[in-house]
Coordinates of C-alpha atoms and ligand atoms in Angstrom, one line a residue:
M1 CA -68.5 -38.7 -16.3
T2 CA -71.9 -37.4 -17.2
I3 CA -73.4 -34.2 -15.9
L4 CA -76.9 -33.5 -17.4
V5 CA -79.5 -31.0 -16.5
L6 CA -83.2 -31.7 -17.1
M7 CA -85.3 -28.6 -17.7
G8 CA -89.0 -28.0 -18.3
P9 CA -92.0 -26.3 -16.8
P10 CA -93.8 -27.7 -13.7
G11 CA -95.7 -30.8 -14.8
A12 CA -93.4 -31.6 -17.8
G13 CA -92.3 -34.9 -16.1
K14 CA -88.8 -33.9 -15.1
G15 CA -88.9 -36.0 -11.9
T16 CA -90.2 -39.1 -13.5
Q17 CA -87.7 -38.9 -16.4
A18 CA -84.8 -38.0 -14.1
E19 CA -85.3 -41.2 -12.2
V20 CA -85.3 -43.3 -15.4
L21 CA -82.3 -41.6 -16.8
A22 CA -80.3 -41.7 -13.6
D23 CA -81.0 -45.3 -13.2
R24 CA -79.9 -46.0 -16.8
L25 CA -76.7 -43.9 -16.5
G26 CA -75.9 -45.1 -13.0
V27 CA -75.6 -41.6 -11.5
P28 CA -77.7 -39.9 -8.8
A29 CA -80.7 -37.8 -9.8
I30 CA -80.6 -34.6 -7.7
S31 CA -84.0 -32.9 -7.4
T32 CA -83.9 -29.6 -5.5
G33 CA -87.8 -29.8 -5.2
D34 CA -87.5 -33.3 -3.6
I35 CA -84.7 -32.2 -1.2
F36 CA -86.8 -29.2 -0.1
R37 CA -89.9 -31.3 0.4
T38 CA -87.9 -33.8 2.5
Q39 CA -86.5 -31.0 4.6
V40 CA -90.0 -29.5 5.1
A41 CA -91.4 -32.9 6.1
D42 CA -88.5 -33.5 8.5
G43 CA -89.0 -30.0 10.0
T44 CA -85.4 -29.0 9.7
A45 CA -84.2 -25.4 9.8
L46 CA -83.8 -25.4 6.0
G47 CA -87.3 -26.9 5.7
Q48 CA -88.8 -24.1 7.8
Q49 CA -87.0 -21.5 5.7
A50 CA -88.3 -23.1 2.5
K51 CA -91.8 -24.0 3.3
G52 CA -93.5 -20.7 2.7
Y53 CA -91.9 -20.4 -0.7
L54 CA -92.9 -23.9 -1.8
D55 CA -96.5 -23.4 -0.6
A56 CA -96.8 -20.1 -2.6
G57 CA -95.1 -21.5 -5.7
E58 CA -92.3 -19.0 -5.4
Y59 CA -88.6 -19.9 -5.8
V60 CA -86.6 -20.4 -2.6
P61 CA -84.1 -17.6 -2.5
D62 CA -80.9 -18.2 -4.5
S63 CA -78.7 -17.9 -1.4
V64 CA -80.5 -20.8 0.3
T65 CA -80.8 -23.0 -2.8
N66 CA -77.2 -22.4 -3.9
A67 CA -75.8 -23.2 -0.4
M68 CA -77.8 -26.5 -0.5
I69 CA -76.6 -27.5 -3.9
R70 CA -73.0 -26.6 -3.2
E71 CA -73.1 -29.1 -0.3
R72 CA -74.9 -31.8 -2.3
L73 CA -72.5 -31.6 -5.3
C74 CA -69.5 -32.1 -3.1
A75 CA -70.7 -35.6 -2.0
D76 CA -68.8 -38.6 -3.2
D77 CA -71.7 -40.1 -5.1
T78 CA -71.5 -37.3 -7.7
R79 CA -67.9 -38.2 -8.7
A80 CA -69.0 -40.3 -11.7
G81 CA -71.5 -37.7 -12.7
F82 CA -75.1 -36.7 -11.8
L83 CA -78.3 -35.4 -13.2
L84 CA -80.0 -32.2 -12.0
D85 CA -83.8 -32.0 -11.9
G86 CA -85.0 -28.5 -11.0
Y87 CA -81.7 -26.7 -10.8
P88 CA -80.5 -24.3 -12.1
R89 CA -83.7 -22.2 -12.3
T90 CA -82.3 -18.7 -12.3
L91 CA -79.4 -16.9 -14.0
E92 CA -77.7 -16.6 -10.7
Q93 CA -78.0 -20.3 -10.2
V94 CA -76.4 -20.9 -13.6
A95 CA -73.4 -18.8 -12.6
V96 CA -73.0 -20.6 -9.3
L97 CA -73.2 -24.0 -10.9
D98 CA -70.6 -22.9 -13.5
D99 CA -68.3 -21.7 -10.8
L100 CA -68.8 -24.8 -8.6
L101 CA -68.1 -27.2 -11.5
A102 CA -65.1 -25.2 -12.7
G103 CA -63.7 -25.5 -9.2
Q104 CA -64.0 -29.3 -9.6
R105 CA -62.7 -29.2 -13.2
R106 CA -66.0 -30.4 -14.5
F107 CA -68.7 -28.9 -16.7
V108 CA -72.3 -29.5 -17.8
D109 CA -72.4 -32.0 -20.7
G110 CA -75.9 -31.3 -21.8
V111 CA -79.3 -29.9 -21.1
V112 CA -82.5 -31.9 -22.0
V113 CA -85.6 -29.7 -22.2
L114 CA -89.0 -31.4 -21.9
E115 CA -91.6 -29.5 -23.8
V116 CA -95.4 -29.7 -23.0
Q117 CA -98.2 -27.3 -23.9
A118 CA -99.5 -25.1 -21.0
D119 CA -103.1 -26.5 -21.0
E120 CA -101.7 -30.1 -20.8
L121 CA -99.4 -29.0 -17.9
V122 CA -102.3 -27.6 -15.9
A123 CA -104.3 -30.8 -16.5
R124 CA -101.5 -33.0 -15.4
L125 CA -100.8 -31.0 -12.3
L126 CA -104.5 -30.9 -11.3
H127 CA -104.6 -34.7 -11.8
R128 CA -101.6 -35.1 -9.6
A129 CA -103.2 -32.8 -7.0
A130 CA -106.0 -35.2 -6.7
E131 CA -103.5 -38.1 -6.0
A132 CA -100.3 -36.9 -4.5
N133 CA -101.3 -34.3 -1.9
R134 CA -98.6 -31.8 -2.7
S135 CA -99.2 -28.4 -0.9
D136 CA -98.4 -26.5 -4.2
D137 CA -100.7 -28.5 -6.5
N138 CA -103.8 -26.3 -6.4
E139 CA -104.9 -24.3 -9.4
P140 CA -103.9 -20.7 -8.3
V141 CA -100.5 -21.9 -7.2
I142 CA -100.0 -24.1 -10.3
R143 CA -100.7 -21.1 -12.5
H144 CA -98.3 -19.0 -10.5
R145 CA -95.6 -21.7 -10.8
L146 CA -96.0 -21.7 -14.6
K147 CA -95.7 -17.9 -14.7
V148 CA -92.6 -17.9 -12.5
Y149 CA -91.0 -20.6 -14.8
A150 CA -91.7 -18.6 -17.9
E151 CA -90.3 -15.4 -16.4
Q152 CA -87.3 -16.7 -14.5
T153 CA -86.3 -20.1 -15.9
Q154 CA -87.3 -20.2 -19.6
P155 CA -84.5 -17.6 -20.4
L156 CA -81.9 -20.1 -19.2
I157 CA -82.6 -22.3 -22.2
D158 CA -81.2 -19.6 -24.4
V159 CA -78.1 -19.3 -22.2
Y160 CA -77.4 -23.1 -22.5
A161 CA -78.4 -23.1 -26.2
A162 CA -75.8 -20.5 -26.9
R163 CA -73.3 -23.0 -25.6
G164 CA -74.6 -25.7 -27.9
L165 CA -75.8 -27.8 -25.0
V166 CA -79.6 -28.0 -25.5
T167 CA -81.7 -30.8 -26.9
T168 CA -85.4 -30.2 -26.8
I169 CA -87.8 -33.1 -26.7
D170 CA -91.5 -33.7 -26.9
G171 CA -92.7 -34.4 -23.3
T172 CA -96.2 -35.6 -24.4
G173 CA -97.2 -39.3 -24.9
D174 CA -96.8 -42.1 -22.4
T175 CA -94.0 -42.1 -19.9
A176 CA -92.1 -45.0 -21.7
Q177 CA -92.2 -43.1 -25.0
V178 CA -90.9 -39.9 -23.4
S179 CA -88.1 -42.0 -21.7
Q180 CA -87.0 -43.3 -25.1
R181 CA -86.7 -39.8 -26.4
V182 CA -84.8 -38.6 -23.2
L183 CA -82.4 -41.5 -23.4
A184 CA -81.7 -40.9 -27.1
A185 CA -81.1 -37.2 -26.3
A186 CA -78.8 -38.0 -23.4
N187 CA -76.8 -40.4 -25.6
T188 CA -76.3 -37.8 -28.2
L189 CA -75.3 -35.1 -25.6
Q190 CA -72.9 -37.5 -23.9
A191 CA -71.3 -38.3 -27.3
G192 CA -71.0 -34.6 -28.2
Ligands
ADP1 P1 -92.2 -28.2 -10.1 O1 -91.2 -28.2 -11.2 O2 -93.4 -29.0 -10.5 O3 -92.5 -26.8 -9.7 P2 -90.2 -29.0 -8.1 O4 -90.3 -30.2 -7.2 O5 -89.1 -29.0 -9.1 O6 -91.6 -29.0 -8.9 O7 -90.1 -27.7 -7.3 C1 -91.1 -27.4 -6.2 C2 -90.7 -26.1 -5.5 O8 -89.4 -26.2 -4.9 C3 -90.6 -24.8 -6.4 O9 -91.8 -24.2 -6.7 C4 -89.7 -24.0 -5.5 O10 -90.4 -23.4 -4.4 C5 -88.7 -25.0 -4.9 N1 -87.5 -25.1 -5.8 C6 -87.1 -26.3 -6.4 N2 -86.0 -26.0 -7.1 C7 -85.6 -24.7 -6.9 C8 -84.6 -23.9 -7.3 N3 -83.6 -24.4 -8.2 N4 -84.6 -22.6 -6.9 C9 -85.5 -22.2 -6.1 N5 -86.5 -22.9 -5.7 C10 -86.6 -24.2 -6.0

């Protein structure tokens, strides 16, 4: 059983590394951003609720996000563990996740934080903007997302660090190098 959280600012490479790590550990990677984007693309009620927030680089309200994650974490494929990419992002989400897992007699095993300098983040996201066509990858929204992360999500690192769960790794370099660091961190956290 492994439950890991991947944290880091927009552009740090959480999504890419979550896929690699999930594959290696044989557990699902659960990305709240991906789930929201799929819902928006499918035009579901949840997607319609979320779209404005995504486009503006704002967090979707906790009530909406928490309801979605509650449902997702009850699915059978999470029994052997899972990896969270992009959740929790607020203190309230931390509390909801704690509560949800306690109800399942489970807990977070570790938090891997990907660290990348701000100017590198902006450069990466602008590069992706040119390729990937994400509605929130334009410079003003990118800058806003970084600010929202610093204000609302960065403080969560201290909360998890106080529980002895955090390993911070350097998110720069090529993808394979970063994957090596993430895998090493995950192994240590699992063993601990
Ligand atoms: P990034 O980390 O680059 O911002 P994500 O795909 O993780 O990309 O998130 C994209 C958007 O999805 C966020 O800006 C936000 O609108 C929404 N979102 C994702 N996860 C959450 C969450 N845990 N709480 C609220 N909103 C979220």
